[in-house]
Amino acid sequence: MRITIKKALISGVILLQFVTLTTLLVSSYVSNQRSFNAHAHKLMIDYADNIINNSKRFMNIAEATTLLSSELLSADVLSINRPEDLSLYFFQQLKQSSHISGIYFANTQGTFVHVQREQGFKEPLFSRKFIVFDNKDTLTSSQLFTHDNIFTQLSVKNIQQESYDPRDRIWFNKALDNGALSWTDPYVFFSSRKPGITSSMPVYNKDKQLIGVIGVDVSLATISSFFDNLDLGDNSTAFVTNRLGEIIAYPDQKIIQDTASESLRFPRINEINNPIALTAWQALQEETQLFSTGGSATAVAFSFDNNQYHGLFKEFTHHEWPWIIAVYMPEQFFLSELITNQKLNILFGLVISIFACLSSCFFINHITDSLRKIKMIAENIRCGQFIKTNVTESSFVELQQTQYAFNNMIDSLIASRKENQQLHLMLEKTNVETITRLGLAAEYKNDSSPNHIRRVSRYCELIGLSMGMSKDKTKELCAAAKLHDLGKIGIPEQILSKPAPLTMQEWIMMKTAPVIGAKILQDAESVTLQLAHDIALTLHEHWDGTGYPNQLQHHGIPLSARIVAVVDTFDTMIHPRCYKKAIPIEVAITRIHTLSGSKFDPSVVAAFDHCLMDILNVYKQLSPSVEVNQLPRRCE
């Protein structure tokens, strides 16, 4: 008698699940009864340590940023007299350290540069404030700038009535009073109205004269954010408070933010509308003498609403902040329903376990051999090895039918793979030939040397591989690069072939070539032609933004166009045109280096240098009538 594999597998899986469940119930019952108290205490300590360690890590980064900035200002590498450079450095530090909310520097005259991260926007946004005081402590100007994620300026606002003087702020005076790196007590930031702490440090010049104070803001929201990742269960909470009972960090950050925005202070524990947290705090006060336990932790137990809770507090072991990390959770968090149902579940699990073991052994013996063969066939197909196997008799109908189906599928896959390979080769060859012919059409009209597009294509291949492109991406780049001058089809021949310098009107017409090429290639579905469209449109854009037609800059220019721009310029310089003579290769290489950082992407120029020997070999192979003495010594 044969049965369906569906019934066999469902029965086996259900029985095995019962065995597993019973085993877990028994082991959990024994272990929880023995180690409940120890586990609860350790778990809460781990939560507290996690909060402390992460907070210290962020604060250590803030201190390191403060020290580094101080050294750079002391050495005059950075200066408030160069506010743009100083602002860019502050922005880079904010980009590297997401938990730092702001960095600023004020000199002794009150001149102030501040860059901070803005919150609540879909796209990353940064603001920069620049306040200038003259030698007579008179406010000269105050400007507020906004910048995007690459520090491009979006707006500027002149502030007529500026009330902010950095020399009156607590971070400035505390750094001067201590004469070293100092942390402020938690306070509400002037600009963002958000709670946080500041690491500040006086800055001296080489002559040991005070020139100002550097400050780094850390939002307390970074500490509160840790609570979102803590799985404390229902009716459980962790929070941070100071010696005045004010909440420094709490899972619901909005409570702290609302109080800080309205009254410029932190909420007290009796103001957060959490009676369980208040009861836990009162129990901690009754059991311990606050701030007298050093780095040790104290555990307490308390009741609320007929439920038993376990709590723990641990002092934040940092010399600047006598904070307390408090954690509480209900006893049911550890035992849950196991306490009431453990006996019934264990008895039921034992009965099911015996039956499951006997039944599973029977089914496994019958299906293991057939499933192993089916698995072997599937693995061969996954690895691309279409090998048929002999079908063996099986007690299960589906297993035997599956083996037949796999063999039939292998026959179909072998035939389909051969057909697909032939079609793919044919399509690929047709695509490459079509693109090449189209590129030759543009080359025929343009006054370029023979094999120009072939050389440019080969150069792109070398540089693309050097810059880490995959072989497939490099292959697409090679094909698309052949169409880089396609737009010159639309330029009058008398302009392209003119031996004298172009007039202003002729040059304006010549600049339309990228747009013409892009229009020819627009809306293409082919990935290669889409890439050719981007190259044709942005080939003449410069790294510093002075190119055309759209004055793109930096990584706003596609990498493919940046690569083609370098090799096209190089190949054009070393071959004669109607309007110029060829220049020596060494001179062309020098000009490429000169244009690095202005016209060309420095990373592409570096890759060009790395591939130079191979590029010169391609030049030697594909350039007509190349004499050995024309090449640099490195290519001989």
Coordinates of N, CA and C in Angstrom, one line a residue, residues 246-459:
E246 N 15.9 64.4 37.9 CA 15.5 64.8 36.5 C 15.8 63.7 35.5
I247 N 14.9 63.5 34.6 CA 15.1 62.4 33.6 C 16.1 62.9 32.5
I248 N 17.2 62.2 32.4 CA 18.2 62.6 31.4 C 17.9 61.8 30.1
A249 N 17.5 60.6 30.2 CA 17.2 59.8 29.0 C 16.0 58.9 29.3
Y250 N 15.1 58.7 28.3 CA 13.9 58.0 28.6 C 13.4 57.4 27.2
P251 N 12.8 56.2 27.2 CA 12.4 55.6 25.9 C 11.6 56.5 25.0
D252 N 10.6 57.3 25.7 CA 9.8 58.2 24.9 C 10.5 59.6 24.9
Q253 N 11.3 59.8 23.9 CA 12.2 61.0 23.8 C 11.3 62.3 23.8
K254 N 10.1 62.2 23.3 CA 9.2 63.3 23.1 C 8.9 64.0 24.5
I255 N 8.8 63.2 25.5 CA 8.5 63.8 26.8 C 9.6 64.7 27.3
I256 N 10.9 64.3 27.1 CA 12.0 65.1 27.4 C 12.1 66.4 26.5
Q257 N 11.9 66.2 25.2 CA 12.0 67.2 24.3 C 10.9 68.3 24.5
D258 N 9.7 67.9 24.8 CA 8.6 68.9 25.0 C 8.9 69.7 26.2
T259 N 9.3 69.1 27.3 CA 9.6 69.8 28.5 C 10.8 70.8 28.3
A260 N 11.8 70.3 27.6 CA 13.0 71.1 27.3 C 12.6 72.3 26.5
S261 N 11.7 72.1 25.5 CA 11.4 73.2 24.6 C 10.5 74.3 25.3
E262 N 9.7 73.9 26.2 CA 8.8 74.8 26.9 C 9.4 75.5 28.0
S263 N 10.2 74.8 28.9 CA 10.7 75.4 30.1 C 12.2 75.4 30.2
L264 N 12.9 74.9 29.2 CA 14.3 74.9 29.2 C 14.9 74.1 30.4
R265 N 14.2 73.0 30.8 CA 14.7 72.2 31.8 C 14.3 70.7 31.5
F266 N 14.8 69.8 32.4 CA 14.5 68.4 32.2 C 13.3 68.0 33.1
P267 N 12.4 67.1 32.6 CA 11.3 66.7 33.4 C 11.8 65.8 34.6
R268 N 11.0 65.9 35.7 CA 11.3 65.1 36.9 C 10.5 63.8 36.7
I269 N 10.9 62.8 37.5 CA 10.3 61.5 37.4 C 8.8 61.5 37.7
N270 N 8.4 62.4 38.5 CA 6.9 62.4 38.9 C 6.1 63.2 37.8
E271 N 6.8 63.7 36.8 CA 6.1 64.5 35.7 C 6.0 63.7 34.4
I272 N 6.4 62.4 34.4 CA 6.4 61.7 33.1 C 5.2 60.8 33.0
N273 N 4.3 60.8 33.9 CA 3.1 60.0 33.8 C 3.3 58.6 33.7
N274 N 4.2 58.1 34.5 CA 4.6 56.6 34.6 C 4.6 56.2 36.0
P275 N 3.4 55.8 36.6 CA 3.4 55.5 38.0 C 4.3 54.3 38.4
I276 N 4.5 53.3 37.5 CA 5.4 52.2 37.8 C 6.8 52.7 37.9
A277 N 7.2 53.6 37.0 CA 8.6 54.1 37.2 C 8.8 54.9 38.5
L278 N 7.7 55.7 38.8 CA 7.8 56.4 40.1 C 7.9 55.5 41.3
T279 N 7.1 54.4 41.3 CA 7.1 53.4 42.4 C 8.5 52.8 42.4
A280 N 9.1 52.4 41.3 CA 10.4 51.8 41.2 C 11.4 52.8 41.8
W281 N 11.3 54.0 41.5 CA 12.3 55.0 42.0 C 12.2 55.2 43.5
Q282 N 11.0 55.2 44.0 CA 10.8 55.4 45.4 C 11.4 54.1 46.2
A283 N 11.2 53.0 45.6 CA 11.8 51.7 46.2 C 13.3 51.8 46.2
L284 N 13.9 52.3 45.1 CA 15.3 52.5 45.1 C 15.8 53.4 46.2
Q285 N 15.1 54.5 46.4 CA 15.5 55.5 47.4 C 15.3 54.9 48.8
E286 N 14.4 54.0 49.0 CA 14.2 53.4 50.3 C 15.3 52.4 50.6
E287 N 15.7 51.7 49.6 CA 16.6 50.6 49.8 C 18.1 51.0 49.8
T288 N 18.4 52.1 49.2 CA 19.8 52.5 49.0 C 20.0 54.0 49.4
Q289 N 21.3 54.3 49.6 CA 21.7 55.7 49.7 C 22.3 56.2 48.4
L290 N 21.5 57.0 47.7 CA 21.9 57.3 46.3 C 23.3 57.9 46.3
F291 N 24.0 57.6 45.2 CA 25.3 58.1 44.8 C 26.4 57.8 45.9
S292 N 26.2 56.6 46.5 CA 27.2 56.3 47.5 C 27.7 54.8 47.3
T293 N 27.4 54.3 46.2 CA 27.7 52.9 46.0 C 28.9 52.7 44.9
G294 N 29.5 53.8 44.5 CA 30.5 53.6 43.5 C 30.0 53.0 42.2
G295 N 30.7 52.0 41.7 CA 30.3 51.4 40.4 C 29.4 50.2 40.6
S296 N 29.0 49.9 41.9 CA 28.2 48.7 42.1 C 26.8 48.9 41.7
A297 N 26.0 47.8 41.6 CA 24.6 47.8 41.3 C 23.8 47.3 42.5
T298 N 22.6 47.9 42.7 CA 21.7 47.5 43.8 C 20.4 47.0 43.2
A299 N 20.0 45.9 43.6 CA 18.7 45.3 43.2 C 17.6 45.5 44.2
V300 N 16.4 45.8 43.8 CA 15.3 45.9 44.7 C 14.1 45.2 44.2
A301 N 13.1 44.9 45.0 CA 11.8 44.3 44.6 C 10.7 45.2 45.1
F302 N 9.6 45.3 44.3 CA 8.5 46.2 44.7 C 7.2 45.6 44.0
S303 N 6.1 46.1 44.6 CA 4.8 45.7 44.0 C 4.1 46.9 43.5
F304 N 3.3 46.6 42.4 CA 2.5 47.7 41.8 C 1.3 47.0 41.2
D305 N 0.1 47.4 41.6 CA -1.1 46.9 41.0 C -1.2 45.4 41.1
N306 N -0.8 44.8 42.3 CA -0.9 43.4 42.5 C 0.1 42.6 41.7
N307 N 1.1 43.2 41.1 CA 2.1 42.5 40.3 C 3.5 42.8 41.0
Q308 N 4.3 41.7 41.0 CA 5.6 41.8 41.6 C 6.6 42.3 40.5
Y309 N 7.5 43.2 40.9 CA 8.5 43.7 39.9 C 9.9 43.6 40.5
H310 N 10.8 43.5 39.7 CA 12.2 43.5 40.1 C 12.9 44.7 39.4
G311 N 13.7 45.4 40.2 CA 14.4 46.6 39.8 C 15.8 46.7 40.1
L312 N 16.6 47.5 39.4 CA 18.0 47.6 39.6 C 18.5 49.0 39.2
F313 N 19.4 49.6 40.0 CA 20.0 50.8 39.6 C 21.5 50.7 39.7
K314 N 22.2 51.4 38.8 CA 23.6 51.3 38.7 C 24.1 52.7 38.4
E315 N 25.2 53.2 39.1 CA 25.7 54.5 38.9 C 26.5 54.5 37.6
F316 N 26.3 55.6 36.8 CA 27.1 55.9 35.6 C 28.5 56.3 36.0
T317 N 29.4 55.3 35.8 CA 30.8 55.5 36.3 C 31.6 56.4 35.4
H318 N 31.3 57.7 35.5 CA 32.1 58.7 34.7 C 32.2 59.9 35.7
H319 N 33.5 60.4 35.8 CA 33.8 61.4 36.8 C 33.0 62.7 36.6
E320 N 32.5 62.9 35.4 CA 31.8 64.2 35.1 C 30.3 64.1 35.5
W321 N 29.7 62.9 35.4 CA 28.2 62.9 35.5 C 27.8 61.8 36.6
P322 N 27.3 62.2 37.7 CA 26.8 61.3 38.7 C 25.4 60.9 38.3
W323 N 25.2 60.2 37.2 CA 23.9 59.7 36.8 C 23.6 58.3 37.3
I324 N 22.3 58.0 37.3 CA 21.9 56.6 37.7 C 21.2 56.0 36.5
I325 N 21.6 54.7 36.2 CA 20.8 53.9 35.2 C 19.9 53.1 36.0
A326 N 18.6 53.2 35.7 CA 17.5 52.5 36.4 C 16.8 51.6 35.5
V327 N 16.6 50.3 35.9 CA 15.9 49.3 35.1 C 14.9 48.6 36.0
Y328 N 13.6 48.4 35.5 CA 12.7 47.6 36.2 C 11.9 46.8 35.2
M329 N 11.4 45.6 35.7 CA 10.6 44.7 34.8 C 9.8 43.8 35.7
P330 N 8.6 43.3 35.2 CA 7.7 42.5 36.0 C 8.3 41.1 36.1
E331 N 8.0 40.4 37.2 CA 8.4 39.0 37.4 C 7.9 38.1 36.2
Q332 N 6.8 38.4 35.7 CA 6.2 37.5 34.7 C 7.1 37.6 33.4
F333 N 7.9 38.7 33.3 CA 8.7 38.8 32.1 C 9.6 37.5 32.0
F334 N 10.0 37.0 33.1 CA 10.9 35.8 33.1 C 10.2 34.5 33.1
L335 N 9.1 34.4 33.8 CA 8.4 33.1 33.9 C 7.2 33.0 33.0
S336 N 6.5 34.1 32.8 CA 5.3 34.1 31.9 C 4.3 33.0 32.3
E337 N 3.8 32.3 31.4 CA 2.7 31.4 31.7 C 3.3 30.0 32.1
L338 N 4.6 29.9 32.1 CA 5.2 28.7 32.6 C 4.9 28.3 34.0
I339 N 4.7 29.4 34.8 CA 4.4 29.1 36.3 C 3.1 28.4 36.5
T340 N 2.1 28.7 35.7 CA 0.7 28.1 35.9 C 0.5 26.8 35.1
N341 N 1.2 26.7 33.9 CA 0.9 25.6 33.1 C 2.1 24.5 33.0
Q342 N 3.1 24.7 33.8 CA 4.3 23.9 33.6 C 4.0 22.4 33.9
K343 N 3.2 22.1 34.9 CA 3.0 20.6 35.2 C 2.2 19.9 34.1
L344 N 1.1 20.6 33.6 CA 0.3 20.0 32.6 C 1.0 19.9 31.3
N345 N 1.8 20.9 30.9 CA 2.6 20.9 29.7 C 3.6 19.8 29.7
I346 N 4.3 19.6 30.8 CA 5.3 18.5 30.9 C 4.7 17.1 30.8
L347 N 3.6 16.9 31.4 CA 3.0 15.6 31.3 C 2.5 15.3 29.9
F348 N 1.9 16.3 29.3 CA 1.4 16.1 27.9 C 2.6 16.0 27.0
G349 N 3.7 16.7 27.2 CA 4.8 16.6 26.3 C 5.5 15.3 26.4
L350 N 5.5 14.7 27.5 CA 6.2 13.4 27.7 C 5.4 12.3 26.9
V351 N 4.1 12.3 27.0 CA 3.3 11.3 26.2 C 3.5 11.5 24.7
I352 N 3.4 12.7 24.2 CA 3.6 13.0 22.8 C 5.0 12.6 22.4
S353 N 6.0 12.9 23.2 CA 7.4 12.6 22.8 C 7.6 11.1 22.5
I354 N 7.0 10.2 23.4 CA 7.2 8.8 23.1 C 6.6 8.4 21.8
F355 N 5.4 8.8 21.6 CA 4.7 8.5 20.4 C 5.4 9.1 19.1
A356 N 5.9 10.3 19.3 CA 6.6 10.9 18.1 C 7.8 10.2 17.7
C357 N 8.6 9.8 18.7 CA 9.8 9.1 18.4 C 9.6 7.8 17.6
L358 N 8.6 7.0 18.1 CA 8.3 5.7 17.4 C 7.8 6.0 16.0
S359 N 6.9 6.9 15.8 CA 6.3 7.2 14.5 C 7.4 7.8 13.5
S360 N 8.2 8.7 14.0 CA 9.2 9.3 13.2 C 10.2 8.3 12.6
C361 N 10.6 7.4 13.4 CA 11.6 6.3 13.0 C 11.0 5.5 11.8
F362 N 9.7 5.2 11.9 CA 9.1 4.4 10.8 C 9.1 5.2 9.5
F363 N 8.7 6.4 9.5 CA 8.6 7.2 8.3 C 10.0 7.5 7.7
I364 N 10.9 7.9 8.6 CA 12.2 8.3 8.1 C 12.9 7.2 7.4
N365 N 12.8 5.9 7.8 CA 13.4 4.8 7.2 C 12.9 4.6 5.7
H366 N 11.7 5.0 5.5 CA 11.1 4.7 4.1 C 11.4 5.9 3.1
I367 N 11.6 7.0 3.6 CA 11.7 8.2 2.7 C 13.1 8.7 2.5
T368 N 14.1 8.3 3.4 CA 15.4 8.9 3.4 C 16.1 8.6 2.1
D369 N 16.1 7.3 1.6 CA 16.8 7.0 0.4 C 16.4 7.7 -0.8
S370 N 15.0 7.8 -1.0 CA 14.5 8.5 -2.2 C 14.7 10.0 -2.1
L371 N 14.6 10.5 -0.9 CA 14.8 12.0 -0.8 C 16.3 12.3 -1.0
R372 N 17.2 11.4 -0.6 CA 18.6 11.7 -0.8 C 18.9 11.8 -2.3
K373 N 18.3 10.9 -3.1 CA 18.5 10.9 -4.5 C 18.0 12.1 -5.2
I374 N 16.7 12.5 -4.8 CA 16.1 13.7 -5.3 C 17.0 14.9 -5.0
K375 N 17.5 15.0 -3.8 CA 18.4 16.1 -3.4 C 19.6 16.1 -4.2
M376 N 20.2 15.0 -4.5 CA 21.4 14.9 -5.4 C 21.1 15.5 -6.8
I377 N 19.9 15.1 -7.3 CA 19.6 15.6 -8.6 C 19.4 17.2 -8.6
A378 N 18.7 17.6 -7.6 CA 18.5 19.1 -7.4 C 19.8 19.8 -7.2
E379 N 20.7 19.3 -6.5 CA 22.0 20.0 -6.3 C 22.8 20.0 -7.6
N380 N 22.7 19.0 -8.4 CA 23.3 19.0 -9.7 C 22.8 20.1 -10.6
I381 N 21.4 20.2 -10.6 CA 20.8 21.2 -11.4 C 21.2 22.6 -11.0
R382 N 21.2 22.8 -9.6 CA 21.6 24.1 -9.1 C 23.0 24.5 -9.5
C383 N 23.9 23.5 -9.6 CA 25.3 23.7 -10.0 C 25.4 23.8 -11.6
G384 N 24.3 23.6 -12.3 CA 24.4 23.6 -13.8 C 24.8 22.3 -14.4
Q385 N 24.8 21.2 -13.6 CA 25.2 19.9 -14.1 C 23.9 19.1 -14.3
F386 N 23.5 19.0 -15.6 CA 22.3 18.4 -16.0 C 22.5 16.9 -16.2
I387 N 22.6 16.1 -15.1 CA 22.9 14.7 -15.2 C 21.7 13.9 -14.8
K388 N 21.2 13.0 -15.6 CA 20.0 12.2 -15.3 C 20.5 11.0 -14.5
T389 N 19.6 10.5 -13.6 CA 19.8 9.3 -12.8 C 18.8 8.2 -13.1
N390 N 19.2 7.0 -12.7 CA 18.3 5.9 -12.8 C 17.1 6.0 -11.8
V391 N 15.9 5.8 -12.2 CA 14.7 5.8 -11.3 C 14.6 4.5 -10.6
T392 N 14.5 4.6 -9.3 CA 14.4 3.4 -8.4 C 13.0 3.3 -7.9
E393 N 12.5 2.0 -7.6 CA 11.2 1.8 -7.1 C 11.1 2.4 -5.7
S394 N 10.0 3.0 -5.3 CA 9.8 3.6 -4.0 C 8.4 3.3 -3.5
S395 N 8.2 3.2 -2.2 CA 6.9 2.9 -1.6 C 6.0 4.2 -1.7
F396 N 6.5 5.3 -2.0 CA 5.8 6.6 -2.1 C 5.6 7.0 -3.5
V397 N 4.3 7.2 -3.9 CA 4.0 7.5 -5.3 C 4.7 8.8 -5.7
E398 N 4.6 9.8 -4.9 CA 5.1 11.1 -5.3 C 6.6 11.1 -5.5
L399 N 7.3 10.3 -4.7 CA 8.8 10.3 -4.8 C 9.2 9.7 -6.1
Q400 N 8.6 8.6 -6.6 CA 8.9 8.0 -7.8 C 8.6 8.9 -9.0
Q401 N 7.4 9.5 -8.9 CA 7.0 10.5 -10.0 C 7.9 11.7 -10.1
T402 N 8.3 12.1 -8.9 CA 9.3 13.3 -8.9 C 10.6 13.0 -9.6
Q403 N 11.1 11.7 -9.4 CA 12.3 11.4 -10.1 C 12.1 11.4 -11.6
Y404 N 11.0 10.8 -12.1 CA 10.7 10.9 -13.5 C 10.7 12.4 -14.0
A405 N 10.0 13.2 -13.2 CA 9.8 14.6 -13.6 C 11.1 15.3 -13.7
F406 N 12.0 15.0 -12.7 CA 13.4 15.6 -12.7 C 14.1 15.2 -14.0
N407 N 14.1 14.0 -14.4 CA 14.8 13.6 -15.6 C 14.3 14.2 -16.8
N408 N 12.9 14.4 -16.9 CA 12.3 15.1 -18.1 C 12.7 16.5 -18.1
M409 N 12.7 17.1 -16.9 CA 13.1 18.5 -16.8 C 14.6 18.8 -17.2
I410 N 15.4 17.8 -16.9 CA 16.8 17.9 -17.3 C 17.0 17.9 -18.8
D411 N 16.2 17.0 -19.5 CA 16.2 17.0 -20.9 C 15.8 18.4 -21.5
S412 N 14.8 19.0 -20.9 CA 14.3 20.3 -21.4 C 15.3 21.4 -21.1
L413 N 15.9 21.3 -19.9 CA 16.9 22.3 -19.6 C 18.1 22.3 -20.5
I414 N 18.6 21.1 -20.9 CA 19.7 21.0 -21.7 C 19.4 21.6 -23.1
A415 N 18.2 21.3 -23.6 CA 17.9 21.8 -24.9 C 17.7 23.4 -24.8
S416 N 17.1 23.8 -23.8 CA 16.9 25.3 -23.6 C 18.2 26.0 -23.5
R417 N 19.1 25.5 -22.7 CA 20.4 26.1 -22.5 C 21.1 26.3 -23.8
K418 N 21.1 25.2 -24.6 CA 21.8 25.3 -25.9 C 21.2 26.4 -26.8
E419 N 19.9 26.4 -26.9 CA 19.2 27.4 -27.7 C 19.4 28.8 -27.1
N420 N 19.4 29.0 -25.8 CA 19.6 30.3 -25.2 C 21.0 30.8 -25.5
Q421 N 22.0 29.9 -25.4 CA 23.4 30.3 -25.6 C 23.6 30.8 -27.1
Q422 N 23.0 30.1 -28.0 CA 23.1 30.5 -29.4 C 22.4 31.9 -29.6
L423 N 21.2 32.1 -29.1 CA 20.5 33.3 -29.2 C 21.2 34.5 -28.5
H424 N 21.8 34.2 -27.4 CA 22.5 35.2 -26.6 C 23.8 35.7 -27.4
L425 N 24.5 34.7 -28.0 CA 25.7 35.1 -28.8 C 25.3 35.9 -30.0
M426 N 24.2 35.5 -30.6 CA 23.8 36.2 -31.8 C 23.4 37.6 -31.5
L427 N 22.6 37.8 -30.5 CA 22.1 39.1 -30.1 C 23.3 40.0 -29.6
E428 N 24.2 39.4 -28.9 CA 25.3 40.2 -28.4 C 26.2 40.7 -29.6
K429 N 26.4 39.8 -30.5 CA 27.2 40.1 -31.7 C 26.5 41.2 -32.5
T430 N 25.2 41.1 -32.7 CA 24.5 42.1 -33.4 C 24.5 43.4 -32.7
N431 N 24.3 43.4 -31.4 CA 24.3 44.7 -30.7 C 25.7 45.4 -30.8
V432 N 26.8 44.6 -30.6 CA 28.1 45.2 -30.7 C 28.4 45.8 -32.1
E433 N 28.0 45.0 -33.1 CA 28.3 45.5 -34.4 C 27.5 46.7 -34.8
T434 N 26.2 46.8 -34.3 CA 25.4 47.9 -34.6 C 26.0 49.2 -33.9
I435 N 26.4 49.0 -32.6 CA 26.9 50.2 -31.9 C 28.2 50.6 -32.6
T436 N 29.1 49.6 -33.0 CA 30.3 50.0 -33.6 C 30.1 50.7 -34.9
R437 N 29.1 50.3 -35.7 CA 28.9 50.9 -37.0 C 28.4 52.3 -36.8
L438 N 27.5 52.5 -35.8 CA 27.0 53.9 -35.5 C 28.2 54.8 -35.0
G439 N 29.1 54.2 -34.2 CA 30.2 55.0 -33.8 C 31.1 55.3 -35.0
L440 N 31.3 54.4 -35.9 CA 32.1 54.7 -37.1 C 31.5 55.8 -37.9
A441 N 30.1 55.8 -38.0 CA 29.5 56.9 -38.7 C 29.8 58.2 -38.2
A442 N 29.8 58.3 -36.8 CA 30.2 59.6 -36.2 C 31.7 59.9 -36.4
E443 N 32.5 58.9 -36.4 CA 34.0 59.1 -36.6 C 34.3 59.5 -38.0
Y444 N 33.5 58.9 -39.0 CA 33.7 59.2 -40.4 C 33.5 60.7 -40.6
K445 N 32.5 61.3 -40.0 CA 32.2 62.7 -40.2 C 33.2 63.6 -39.4
N446 N 33.5 63.1 -38.2 CA 34.4 63.9 -37.4 C 35.8 63.8 -37.9
D447 N 36.6 64.8 -37.7 CA 38.0 64.8 -38.1 C 38.8 64.1 -37.1
S448 N 38.7 62.8 -37.0 CA 39.5 62.0 -36.0 C 40.4 61.0 -36.7
S449 N 41.4 60.6 -36.0 CA 42.3 59.6 -36.6 C 41.6 58.2 -36.7
P450 N 42.1 57.4 -37.6 CA 41.5 56.0 -37.8 C 41.6 55.3 -36.4
N451 N 40.6 54.4 -36.2 CA 40.6 53.6 -35.0 C 40.4 54.4 -33.7
H452 N 40.0 55.6 -33.8 CA 39.9 56.5 -32.5 C 38.9 55.8 -31.5
I453 N 37.7 55.4 -32.1 CA 36.7 54.8 -31.1 C 37.2 53.5 -30.6
R454 N 37.9 52.7 -31.4 CA 38.4 51.4 -30.9 C 39.4 51.6 -29.8
R455 N 40.3 52.6 -30.0 CA 41.3 52.9 -28.9 C 40.6 53.4 -27.6
V456 N 39.7 54.3 -27.8 CA 39.0 54.8 -26.6 C 38.2 53.7 -25.9
S457 N 37.6 52.8 -26.7 CA 36.9 51.7 -26.1 C 37.9 50.8 -25.3
R458 N 39.1 50.5 -25.8 CA 40.0 49.7 -25.2 C 40.6 50.3 -23.9
Y459 N 40.9 51.7 -24.0 CA 41.4 52.4 -22.9 C 40.3 52.3 -21.7

